[in-house]
mmCIF file of C-alpha atoms in Angstrom:
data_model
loop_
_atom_site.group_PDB
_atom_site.id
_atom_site.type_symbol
_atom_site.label_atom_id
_atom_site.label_comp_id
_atom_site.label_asym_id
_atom_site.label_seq_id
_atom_site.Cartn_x
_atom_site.Cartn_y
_atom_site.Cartn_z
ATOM 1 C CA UNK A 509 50.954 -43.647 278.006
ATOM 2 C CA UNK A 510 53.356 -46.314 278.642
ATOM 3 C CA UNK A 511 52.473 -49.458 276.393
ATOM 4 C CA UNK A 512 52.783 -53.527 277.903
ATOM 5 C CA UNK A 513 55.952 -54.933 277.464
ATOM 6 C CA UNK A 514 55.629 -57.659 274.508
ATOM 7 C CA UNK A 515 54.498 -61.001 276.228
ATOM 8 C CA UNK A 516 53.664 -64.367 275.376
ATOM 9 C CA UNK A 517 50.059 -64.655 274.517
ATOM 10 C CA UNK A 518 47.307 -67.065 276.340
ATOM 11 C CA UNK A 519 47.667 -70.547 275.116
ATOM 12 C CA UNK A 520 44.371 -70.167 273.407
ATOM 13 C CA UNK A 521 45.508 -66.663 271.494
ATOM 14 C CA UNK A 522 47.600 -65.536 269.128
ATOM 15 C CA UNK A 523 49.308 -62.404 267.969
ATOM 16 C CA UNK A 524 48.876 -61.057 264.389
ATOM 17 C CA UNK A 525 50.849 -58.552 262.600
ATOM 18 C CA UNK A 526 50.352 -57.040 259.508
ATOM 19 C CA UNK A 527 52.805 -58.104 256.830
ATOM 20 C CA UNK A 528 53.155 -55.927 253.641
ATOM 21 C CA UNK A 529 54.912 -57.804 250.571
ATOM 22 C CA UNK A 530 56.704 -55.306 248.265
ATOM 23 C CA UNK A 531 58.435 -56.144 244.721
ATOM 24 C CA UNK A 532 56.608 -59.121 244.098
ATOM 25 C CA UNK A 533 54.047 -60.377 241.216
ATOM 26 C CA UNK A 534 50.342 -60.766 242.134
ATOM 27 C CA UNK A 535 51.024 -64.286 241.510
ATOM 28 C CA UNK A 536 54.110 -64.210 243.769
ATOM 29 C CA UNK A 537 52.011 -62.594 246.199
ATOM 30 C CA UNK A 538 48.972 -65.424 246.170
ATOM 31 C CA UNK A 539 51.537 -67.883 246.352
ATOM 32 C CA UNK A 540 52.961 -66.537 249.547
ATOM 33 C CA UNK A 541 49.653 -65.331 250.878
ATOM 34 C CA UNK A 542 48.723 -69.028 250.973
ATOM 35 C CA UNK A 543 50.809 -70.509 253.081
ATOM 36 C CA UNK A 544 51.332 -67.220 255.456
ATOM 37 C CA UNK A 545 48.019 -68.504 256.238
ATOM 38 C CA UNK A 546 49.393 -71.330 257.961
ATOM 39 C CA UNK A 547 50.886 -69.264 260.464
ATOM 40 C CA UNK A 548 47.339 -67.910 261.984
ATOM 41 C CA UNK A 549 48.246 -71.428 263.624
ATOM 42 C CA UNK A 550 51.109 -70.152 265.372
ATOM 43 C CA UNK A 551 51.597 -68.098 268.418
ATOM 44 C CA UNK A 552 52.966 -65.692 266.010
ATOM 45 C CA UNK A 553 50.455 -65.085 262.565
ATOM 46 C CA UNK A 554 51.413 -62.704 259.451
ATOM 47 C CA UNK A 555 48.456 -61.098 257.549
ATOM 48 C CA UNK A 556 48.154 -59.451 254.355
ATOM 49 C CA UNK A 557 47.004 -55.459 254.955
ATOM 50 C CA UNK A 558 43.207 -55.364 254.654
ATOM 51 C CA UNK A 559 41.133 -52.900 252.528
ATOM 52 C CA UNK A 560 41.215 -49.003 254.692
ATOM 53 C CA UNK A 561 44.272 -51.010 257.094
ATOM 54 C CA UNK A 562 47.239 -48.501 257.122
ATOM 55 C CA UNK A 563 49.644 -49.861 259.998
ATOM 56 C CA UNK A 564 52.125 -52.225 258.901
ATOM 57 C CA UNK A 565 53.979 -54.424 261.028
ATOM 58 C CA UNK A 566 56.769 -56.022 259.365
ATOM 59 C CA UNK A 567 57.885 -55.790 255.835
ATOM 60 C CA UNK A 568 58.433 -58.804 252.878
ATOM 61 C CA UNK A 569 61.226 -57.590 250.353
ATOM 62 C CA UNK A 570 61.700 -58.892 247.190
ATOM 63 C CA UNK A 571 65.347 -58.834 246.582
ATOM 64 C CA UNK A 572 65.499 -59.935 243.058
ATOM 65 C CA UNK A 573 63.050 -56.213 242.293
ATOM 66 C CA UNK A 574 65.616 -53.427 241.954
ATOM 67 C CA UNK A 575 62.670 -50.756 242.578
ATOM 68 C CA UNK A 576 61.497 -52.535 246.305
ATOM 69 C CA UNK A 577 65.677 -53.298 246.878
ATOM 70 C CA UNK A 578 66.440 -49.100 246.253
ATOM 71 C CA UNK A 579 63.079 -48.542 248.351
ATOM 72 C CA UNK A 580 64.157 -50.634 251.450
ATOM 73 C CA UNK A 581 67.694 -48.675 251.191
ATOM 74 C CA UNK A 582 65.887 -45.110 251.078
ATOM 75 C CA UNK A 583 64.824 -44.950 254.769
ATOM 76 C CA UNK A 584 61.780 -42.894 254.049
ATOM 77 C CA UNK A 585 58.880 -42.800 255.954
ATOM 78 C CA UNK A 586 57.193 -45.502 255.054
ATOM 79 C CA UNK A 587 60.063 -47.658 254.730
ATOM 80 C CA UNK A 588 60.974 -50.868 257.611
ATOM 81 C CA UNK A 589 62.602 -49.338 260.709
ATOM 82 C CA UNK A 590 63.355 -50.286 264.047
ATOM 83 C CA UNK A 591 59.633 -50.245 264.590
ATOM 84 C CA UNK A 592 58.439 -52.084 261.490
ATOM 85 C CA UNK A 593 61.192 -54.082 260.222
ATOM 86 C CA UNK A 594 61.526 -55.967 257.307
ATOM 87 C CA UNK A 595 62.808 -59.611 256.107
ATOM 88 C CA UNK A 596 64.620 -59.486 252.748
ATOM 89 C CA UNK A 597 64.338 -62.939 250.097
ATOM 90 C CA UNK A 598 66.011 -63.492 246.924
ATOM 91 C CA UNK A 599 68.117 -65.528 244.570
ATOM 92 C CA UNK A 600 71.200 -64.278 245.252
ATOM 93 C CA UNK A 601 72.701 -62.645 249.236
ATOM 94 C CA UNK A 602 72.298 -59.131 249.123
ATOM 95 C CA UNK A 603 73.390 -56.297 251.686
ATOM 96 C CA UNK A 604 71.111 -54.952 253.924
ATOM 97 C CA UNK A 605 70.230 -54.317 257.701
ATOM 98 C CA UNK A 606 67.436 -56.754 257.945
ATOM 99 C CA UNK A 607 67.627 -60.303 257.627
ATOM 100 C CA UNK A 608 68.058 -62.678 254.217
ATOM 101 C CA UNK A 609 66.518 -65.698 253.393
ATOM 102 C CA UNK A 610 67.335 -67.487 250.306
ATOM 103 C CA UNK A 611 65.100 -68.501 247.375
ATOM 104 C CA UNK A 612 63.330 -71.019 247.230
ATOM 105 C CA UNK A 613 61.953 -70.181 250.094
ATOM 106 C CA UNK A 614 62.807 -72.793 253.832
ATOM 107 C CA UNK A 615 58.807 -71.555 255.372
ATOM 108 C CA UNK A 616 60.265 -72.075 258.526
ATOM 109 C CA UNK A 617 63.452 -70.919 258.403
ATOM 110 C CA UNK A 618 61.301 -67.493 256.768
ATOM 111 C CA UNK A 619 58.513 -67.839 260.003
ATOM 112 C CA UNK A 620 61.722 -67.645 262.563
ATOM 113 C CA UNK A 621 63.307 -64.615 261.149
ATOM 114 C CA UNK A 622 59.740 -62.771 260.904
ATOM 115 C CA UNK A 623 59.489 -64.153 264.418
ATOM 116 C CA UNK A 624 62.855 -62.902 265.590
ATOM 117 C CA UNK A 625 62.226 -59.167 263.786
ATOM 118 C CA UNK A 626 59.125 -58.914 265.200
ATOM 119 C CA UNK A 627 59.800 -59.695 268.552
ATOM 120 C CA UNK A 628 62.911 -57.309 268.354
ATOM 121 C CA UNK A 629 60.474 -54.516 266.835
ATOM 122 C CA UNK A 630 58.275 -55.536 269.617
ATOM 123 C CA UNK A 631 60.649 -53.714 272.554
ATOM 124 C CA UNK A 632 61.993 -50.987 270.490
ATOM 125 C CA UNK A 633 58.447 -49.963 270.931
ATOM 126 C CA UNK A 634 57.480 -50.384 274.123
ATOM 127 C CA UNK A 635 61.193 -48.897 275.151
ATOM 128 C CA UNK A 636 59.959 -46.282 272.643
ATOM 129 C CA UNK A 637 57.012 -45.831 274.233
ATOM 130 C CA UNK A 638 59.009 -45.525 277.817
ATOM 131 C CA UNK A 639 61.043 -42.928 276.608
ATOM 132 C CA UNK A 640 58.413 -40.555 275.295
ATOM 133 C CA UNK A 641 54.877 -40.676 276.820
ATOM 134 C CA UNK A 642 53.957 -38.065 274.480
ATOM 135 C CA UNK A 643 55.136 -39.360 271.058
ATOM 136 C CA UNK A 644 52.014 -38.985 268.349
ATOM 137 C CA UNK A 645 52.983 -41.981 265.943
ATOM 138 C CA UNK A 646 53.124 -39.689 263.299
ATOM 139 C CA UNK A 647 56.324 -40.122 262.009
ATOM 140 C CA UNK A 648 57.074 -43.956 262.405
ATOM 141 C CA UNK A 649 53.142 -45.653 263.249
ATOM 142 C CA UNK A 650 49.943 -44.354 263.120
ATOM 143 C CA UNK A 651 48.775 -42.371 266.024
ATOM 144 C CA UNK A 652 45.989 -44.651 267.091
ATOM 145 C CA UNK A 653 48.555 -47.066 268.324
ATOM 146 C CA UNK A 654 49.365 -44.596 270.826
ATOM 147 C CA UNK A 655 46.306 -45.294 272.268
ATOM 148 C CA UNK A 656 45.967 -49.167 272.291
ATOM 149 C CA UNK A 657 47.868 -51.201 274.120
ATOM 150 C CA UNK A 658 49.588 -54.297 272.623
ATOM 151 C CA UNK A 659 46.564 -56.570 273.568
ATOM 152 C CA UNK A 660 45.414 -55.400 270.081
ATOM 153 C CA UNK A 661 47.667 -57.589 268.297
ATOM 154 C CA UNK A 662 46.471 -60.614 270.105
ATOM 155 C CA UNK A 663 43.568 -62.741 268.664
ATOM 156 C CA UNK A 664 42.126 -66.371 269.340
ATOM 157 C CA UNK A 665 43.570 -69.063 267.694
ATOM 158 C CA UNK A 666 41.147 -70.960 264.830
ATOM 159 C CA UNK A 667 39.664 -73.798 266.025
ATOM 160 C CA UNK A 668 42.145 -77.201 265.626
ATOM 161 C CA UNK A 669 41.667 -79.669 262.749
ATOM 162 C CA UNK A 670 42.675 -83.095 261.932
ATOM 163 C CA UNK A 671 44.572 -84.473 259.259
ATOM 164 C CA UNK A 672 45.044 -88.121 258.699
ATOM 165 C CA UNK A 673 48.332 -89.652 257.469
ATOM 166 C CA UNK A 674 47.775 -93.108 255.953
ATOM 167 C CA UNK A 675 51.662 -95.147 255.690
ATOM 168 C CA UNK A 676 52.994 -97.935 256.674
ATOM 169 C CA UNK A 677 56.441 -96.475 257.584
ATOM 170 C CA UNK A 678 56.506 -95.454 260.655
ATOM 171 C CA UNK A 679 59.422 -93.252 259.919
ATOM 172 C CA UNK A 680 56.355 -91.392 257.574
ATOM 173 C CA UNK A 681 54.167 -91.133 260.290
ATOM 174 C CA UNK A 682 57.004 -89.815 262.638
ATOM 175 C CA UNK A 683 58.229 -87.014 260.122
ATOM 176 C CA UNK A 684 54.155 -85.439 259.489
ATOM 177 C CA UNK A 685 53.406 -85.749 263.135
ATOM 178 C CA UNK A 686 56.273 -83.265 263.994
ATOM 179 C CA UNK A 687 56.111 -81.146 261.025
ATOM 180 C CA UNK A 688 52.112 -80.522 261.502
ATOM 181 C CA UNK A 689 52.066 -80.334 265.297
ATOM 182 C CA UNK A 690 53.323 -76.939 265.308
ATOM 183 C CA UNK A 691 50.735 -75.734 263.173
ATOM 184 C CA UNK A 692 47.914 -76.915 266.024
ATOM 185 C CA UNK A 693 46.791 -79.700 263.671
ATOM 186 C CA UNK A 694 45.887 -83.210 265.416
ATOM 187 C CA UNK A 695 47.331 -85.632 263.498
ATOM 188 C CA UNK A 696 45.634 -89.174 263.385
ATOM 189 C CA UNK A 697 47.105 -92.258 261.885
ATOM 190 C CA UNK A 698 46.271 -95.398 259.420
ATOM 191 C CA UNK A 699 48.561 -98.282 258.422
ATOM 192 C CA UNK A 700 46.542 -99.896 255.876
ATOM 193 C CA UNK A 701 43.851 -98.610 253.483
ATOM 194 C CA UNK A 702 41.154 -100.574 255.215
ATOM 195 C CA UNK A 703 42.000 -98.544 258.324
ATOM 196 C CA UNK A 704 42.011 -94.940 256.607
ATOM 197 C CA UNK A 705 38.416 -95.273 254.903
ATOM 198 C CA UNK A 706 36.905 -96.674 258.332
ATOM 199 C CA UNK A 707 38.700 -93.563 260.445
ATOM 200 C CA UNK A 708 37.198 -91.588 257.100
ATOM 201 C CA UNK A 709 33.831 -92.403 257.695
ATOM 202 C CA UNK A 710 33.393 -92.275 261.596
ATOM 203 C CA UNK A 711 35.429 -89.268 261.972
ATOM 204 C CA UNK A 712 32.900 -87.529 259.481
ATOM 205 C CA UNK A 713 29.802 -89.267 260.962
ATOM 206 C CA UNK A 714 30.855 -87.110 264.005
ATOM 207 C CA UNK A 715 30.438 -84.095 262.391
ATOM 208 C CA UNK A 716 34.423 -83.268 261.939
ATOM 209 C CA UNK A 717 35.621 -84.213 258.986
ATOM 210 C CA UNK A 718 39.345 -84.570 258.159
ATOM 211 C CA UNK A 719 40.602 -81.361 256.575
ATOM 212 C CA UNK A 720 43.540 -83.321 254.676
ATOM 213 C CA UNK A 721 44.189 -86.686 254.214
ATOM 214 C CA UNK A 722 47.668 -87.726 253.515
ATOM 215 C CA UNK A 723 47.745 -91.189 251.838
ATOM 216 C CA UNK A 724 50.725 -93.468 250.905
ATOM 217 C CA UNK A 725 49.907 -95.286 247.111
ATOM 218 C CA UNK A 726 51.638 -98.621 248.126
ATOM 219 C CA UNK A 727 50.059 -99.978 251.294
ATOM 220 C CA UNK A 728 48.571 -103.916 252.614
ATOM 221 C CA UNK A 729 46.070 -104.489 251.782
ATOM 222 C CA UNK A 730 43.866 -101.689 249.045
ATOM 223 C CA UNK A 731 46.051 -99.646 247.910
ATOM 224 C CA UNK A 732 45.672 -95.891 248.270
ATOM 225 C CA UNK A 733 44.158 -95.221 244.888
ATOM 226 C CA UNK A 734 41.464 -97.522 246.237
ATOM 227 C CA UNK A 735 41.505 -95.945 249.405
ATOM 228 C CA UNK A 736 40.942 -92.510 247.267
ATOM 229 C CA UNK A 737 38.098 -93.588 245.249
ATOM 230 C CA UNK A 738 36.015 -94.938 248.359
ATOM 231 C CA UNK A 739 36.487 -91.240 250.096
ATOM 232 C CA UNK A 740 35.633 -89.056 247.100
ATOM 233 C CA UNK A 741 32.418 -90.983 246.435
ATOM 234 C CA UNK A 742 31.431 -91.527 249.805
ATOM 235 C CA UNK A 743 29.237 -88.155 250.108
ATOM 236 C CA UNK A 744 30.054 -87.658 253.490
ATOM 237 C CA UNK A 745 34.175 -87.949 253.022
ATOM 238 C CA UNK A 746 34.815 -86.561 249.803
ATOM 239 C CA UNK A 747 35.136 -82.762 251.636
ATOM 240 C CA UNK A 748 38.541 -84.022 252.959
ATOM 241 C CA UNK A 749 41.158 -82.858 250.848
ATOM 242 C CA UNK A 750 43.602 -86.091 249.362
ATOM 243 C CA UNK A 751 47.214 -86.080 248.591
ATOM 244 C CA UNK A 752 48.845 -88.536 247.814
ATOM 245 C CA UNK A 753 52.148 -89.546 248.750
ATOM 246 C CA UNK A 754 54.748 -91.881 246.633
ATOM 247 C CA UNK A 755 58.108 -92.397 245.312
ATOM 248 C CA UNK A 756 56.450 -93.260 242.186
ATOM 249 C CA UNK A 757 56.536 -90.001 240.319
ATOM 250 C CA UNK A 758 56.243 -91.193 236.725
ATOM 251 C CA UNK A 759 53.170 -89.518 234.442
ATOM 252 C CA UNK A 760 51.356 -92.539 235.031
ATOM 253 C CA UNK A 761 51.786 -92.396 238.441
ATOM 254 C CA UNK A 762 50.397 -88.634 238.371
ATOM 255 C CA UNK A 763 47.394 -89.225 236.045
ATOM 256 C CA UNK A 764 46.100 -92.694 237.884
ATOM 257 C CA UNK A 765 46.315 -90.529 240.728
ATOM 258 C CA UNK A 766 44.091 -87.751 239.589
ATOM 259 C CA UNK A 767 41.489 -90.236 237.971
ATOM 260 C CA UNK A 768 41.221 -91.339 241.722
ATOM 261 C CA UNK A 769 40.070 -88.124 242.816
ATOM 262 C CA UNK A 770 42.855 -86.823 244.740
ATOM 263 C CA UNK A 771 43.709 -82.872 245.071
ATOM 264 C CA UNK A 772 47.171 -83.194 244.853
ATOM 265 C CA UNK A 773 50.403 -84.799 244.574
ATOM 266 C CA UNK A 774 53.632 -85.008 246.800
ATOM 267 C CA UNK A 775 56.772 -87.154 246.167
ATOM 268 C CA UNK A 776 58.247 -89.516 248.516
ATOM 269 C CA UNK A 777 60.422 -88.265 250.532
ATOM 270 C CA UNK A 778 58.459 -85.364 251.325
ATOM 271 C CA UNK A 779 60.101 -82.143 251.293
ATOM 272 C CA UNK A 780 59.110 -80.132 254.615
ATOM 273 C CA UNK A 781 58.353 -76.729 252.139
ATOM 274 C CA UNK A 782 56.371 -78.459 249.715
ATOM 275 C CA UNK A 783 54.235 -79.900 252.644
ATOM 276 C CA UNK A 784 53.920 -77.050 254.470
ATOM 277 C CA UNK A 785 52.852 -75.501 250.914
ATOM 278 C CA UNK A 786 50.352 -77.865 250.038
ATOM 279 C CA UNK A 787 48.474 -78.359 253.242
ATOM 280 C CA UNK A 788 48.243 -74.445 253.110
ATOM 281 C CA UNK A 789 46.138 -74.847 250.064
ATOM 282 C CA UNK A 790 43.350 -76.711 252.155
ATOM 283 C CA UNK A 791 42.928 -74.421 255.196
ATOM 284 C CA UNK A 792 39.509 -73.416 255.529
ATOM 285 C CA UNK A 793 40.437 -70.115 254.706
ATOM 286 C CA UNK A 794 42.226 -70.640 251.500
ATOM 287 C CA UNK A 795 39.117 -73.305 250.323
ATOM 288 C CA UNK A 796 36.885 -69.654 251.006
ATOM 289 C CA UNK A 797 39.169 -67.472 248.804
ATOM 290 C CA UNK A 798 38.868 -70.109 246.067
ATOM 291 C CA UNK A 799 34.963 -69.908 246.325
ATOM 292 C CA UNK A 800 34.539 -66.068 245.893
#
C-alpha cells in the first residue's frame, strides 16, 4: 500500500508526532513536557509517548548524558533513523548526524529543527513506502503503520484563547502580539489599568475568560499591582492567570508582586524563551496535570 505524500494539514488541524526524550531527569523531562505543550498550537505538535503507545516519531537527546549520547551513536533498532529522527541538545556542540541545539534551550529555534526532521522523516517514508508495497514495519516502525495512512497523524487544533497584554509601550504590545500569534492565541490589548480590569470583567461575563493576563507594574493611572488585586478578588476574573511584567526586579519588587496575587513574574525586556515558558505553564492542559 502506497502511503499519502506528507501534506499540509486543514487550517483547522494539526499533525502530532510522538516525541520520546532520552537522557534527561524526570524534572528535565516536566520542564520540557510543559512547554512542548505549546506546540499542540502549531501546525506541527510534539507529544510525550502515552501509556501502551509504542511508535515514536522523532527523538529528544540529551547530549550532556553519556549513556543516551553512546545510544544515539549505536544505530540499533530502536535508535532515530531516517524514519524517526532525532534532535540532539546540550551544553557543549557535539558530533552527530542529527541536528544540535544549544543549551539553554531557543523553543523556537528547537520547534524548527523538530519541524525540519520531521518533515524530512516525513518523505523518506512515503518514498519508503513507494519503494516496497510489501514492507511489514518490523524492523524500523510498527507494522500497523503499514496500514494507516498519514491522516493518522493529523488532529484538530484546541480551541483558541485570549490573552491580554496590559502596557503602555507600544513597542510591548508589538513584541507579545507576534510572539503569541503563532501559537493561535488572540491577543487583546490595555493601556492603562482602568482599561485591563474593565476588558477583565466583560470578557469573563461572556463566558471566556482570559487564559493569561500579561500586566506592566508601572502604568497611568492604577498601577498593575492594583490592577492585580481587583482580578484575583473579583470571583469571576481571578481564573485568569497574572504575570507581571517590569524592569523592576528587586526582592521587593518580587514579593509586592506575589502579595497581589499574581502567578508569576517576568523581567522587562522579556526574553522570547522565558515567555514562551511561562505562558506554557497556564495552558489548559498543564492547569489539568497540576490538578491530578
Amino acid at each position: 500500500m502506497t502511503q499519502a505524500t506528507p501534506m499540509t494539514p486543514a487550517t483547522n488541524s494539526i499533525r502530532r508526532f510522538v516525541l520520546e526524550m532520552r537522557g534527561f531527569s524526570d524534572a528535565e523531562k516536566n520542564m520540557l513536557a510543559s512547554t512542548f505543550r505549546l506546540t499542540g498550537r502549531r501546525e506541527m505538535s510534539y507529544v510525550e509517548p502515552t501509556e501502551g503507545e509504542s511508535r515514536t516519531d522523532i527523538y529528544l537527546i540529551n547530549a550532556d548524558n553519556p549513556e543516551a549520547l553512546n545510544e544515539l551513536l549505536k544505530r540499533d533498532i530502536g535508535a532515530p533513523n531516517a524514519h524517526s529522527p532525532a534532535v540532539v541538545i546540550g551544553r557543549v556542540p557535539v558530533e552527530t548526524p542529527w541536528p544540535f541545539v544549544a543549551k539553554p534551550i531557543h523553543w523556537m529555534r528547537l520547534f524548527e529543527n523538530l519541524d525540519g526532521e520531521m518533515q524530512r522523516a516525513l518523505r523518506e517514508r512515503s518514498a519508503r513506502n513507494s519503494a516496497n508495497e510489501n514492507w511489514d514495519g518490523a524492523t524500523l516502525r510498527r507494522s500497523s503503520d503499514q496500514k494507516n495512512t498519514l491522516s493518522q497523524y493529523v488532529i484538530e487544533k484546541p480551541a483558541r484563547e485570549t490573552v491580554l497584554v496590559v502596557d503602555d509601550s507600544a513597542t510591548v504590545r508589538a513584541f507579545m502580539r507576534i510572539k503569541l500569534s503563532p501559537f493561535q492565541f488572540d491577543v487583546d490589548f490595555a493601556e492603562t489599568g482602568e482599561q485591563a480590569v474593565e476588558k477583565a470583567i466583560a470578557k469573563a461575563a461572556a463566558d471566556k475568560p482570559y487564559n493569561c493576563i500579561f500586566l506592566d507594574i508601572m502604568m497611568p493611572g492604577i498601577d498593575g499591582y492594583e490592577v492585580c488585586k481587583q482580578i484575583k478578588s473579583n470571583s469571576n476574573t481571578k481564573q485568569s492567570a497574572v504575570v507581571m511584567l517590569t524592569s523592576k526586579s528587586s526582592i521587593i519588587d518580587k514579593l509586592r508582586a506575589n502579595w497581589s496575587g499574581c502567578d508569576a513574574f517576568l523581567s522587562k525586556p522579556v526574553g522570547e524563551d522565558d515567555l514562551l515558558a511561562t505562558i506554557a505553564k497556564f495552558l489548559p492542559s498543564a492547569r489539568e496535570s497540576r490538578k491530578d
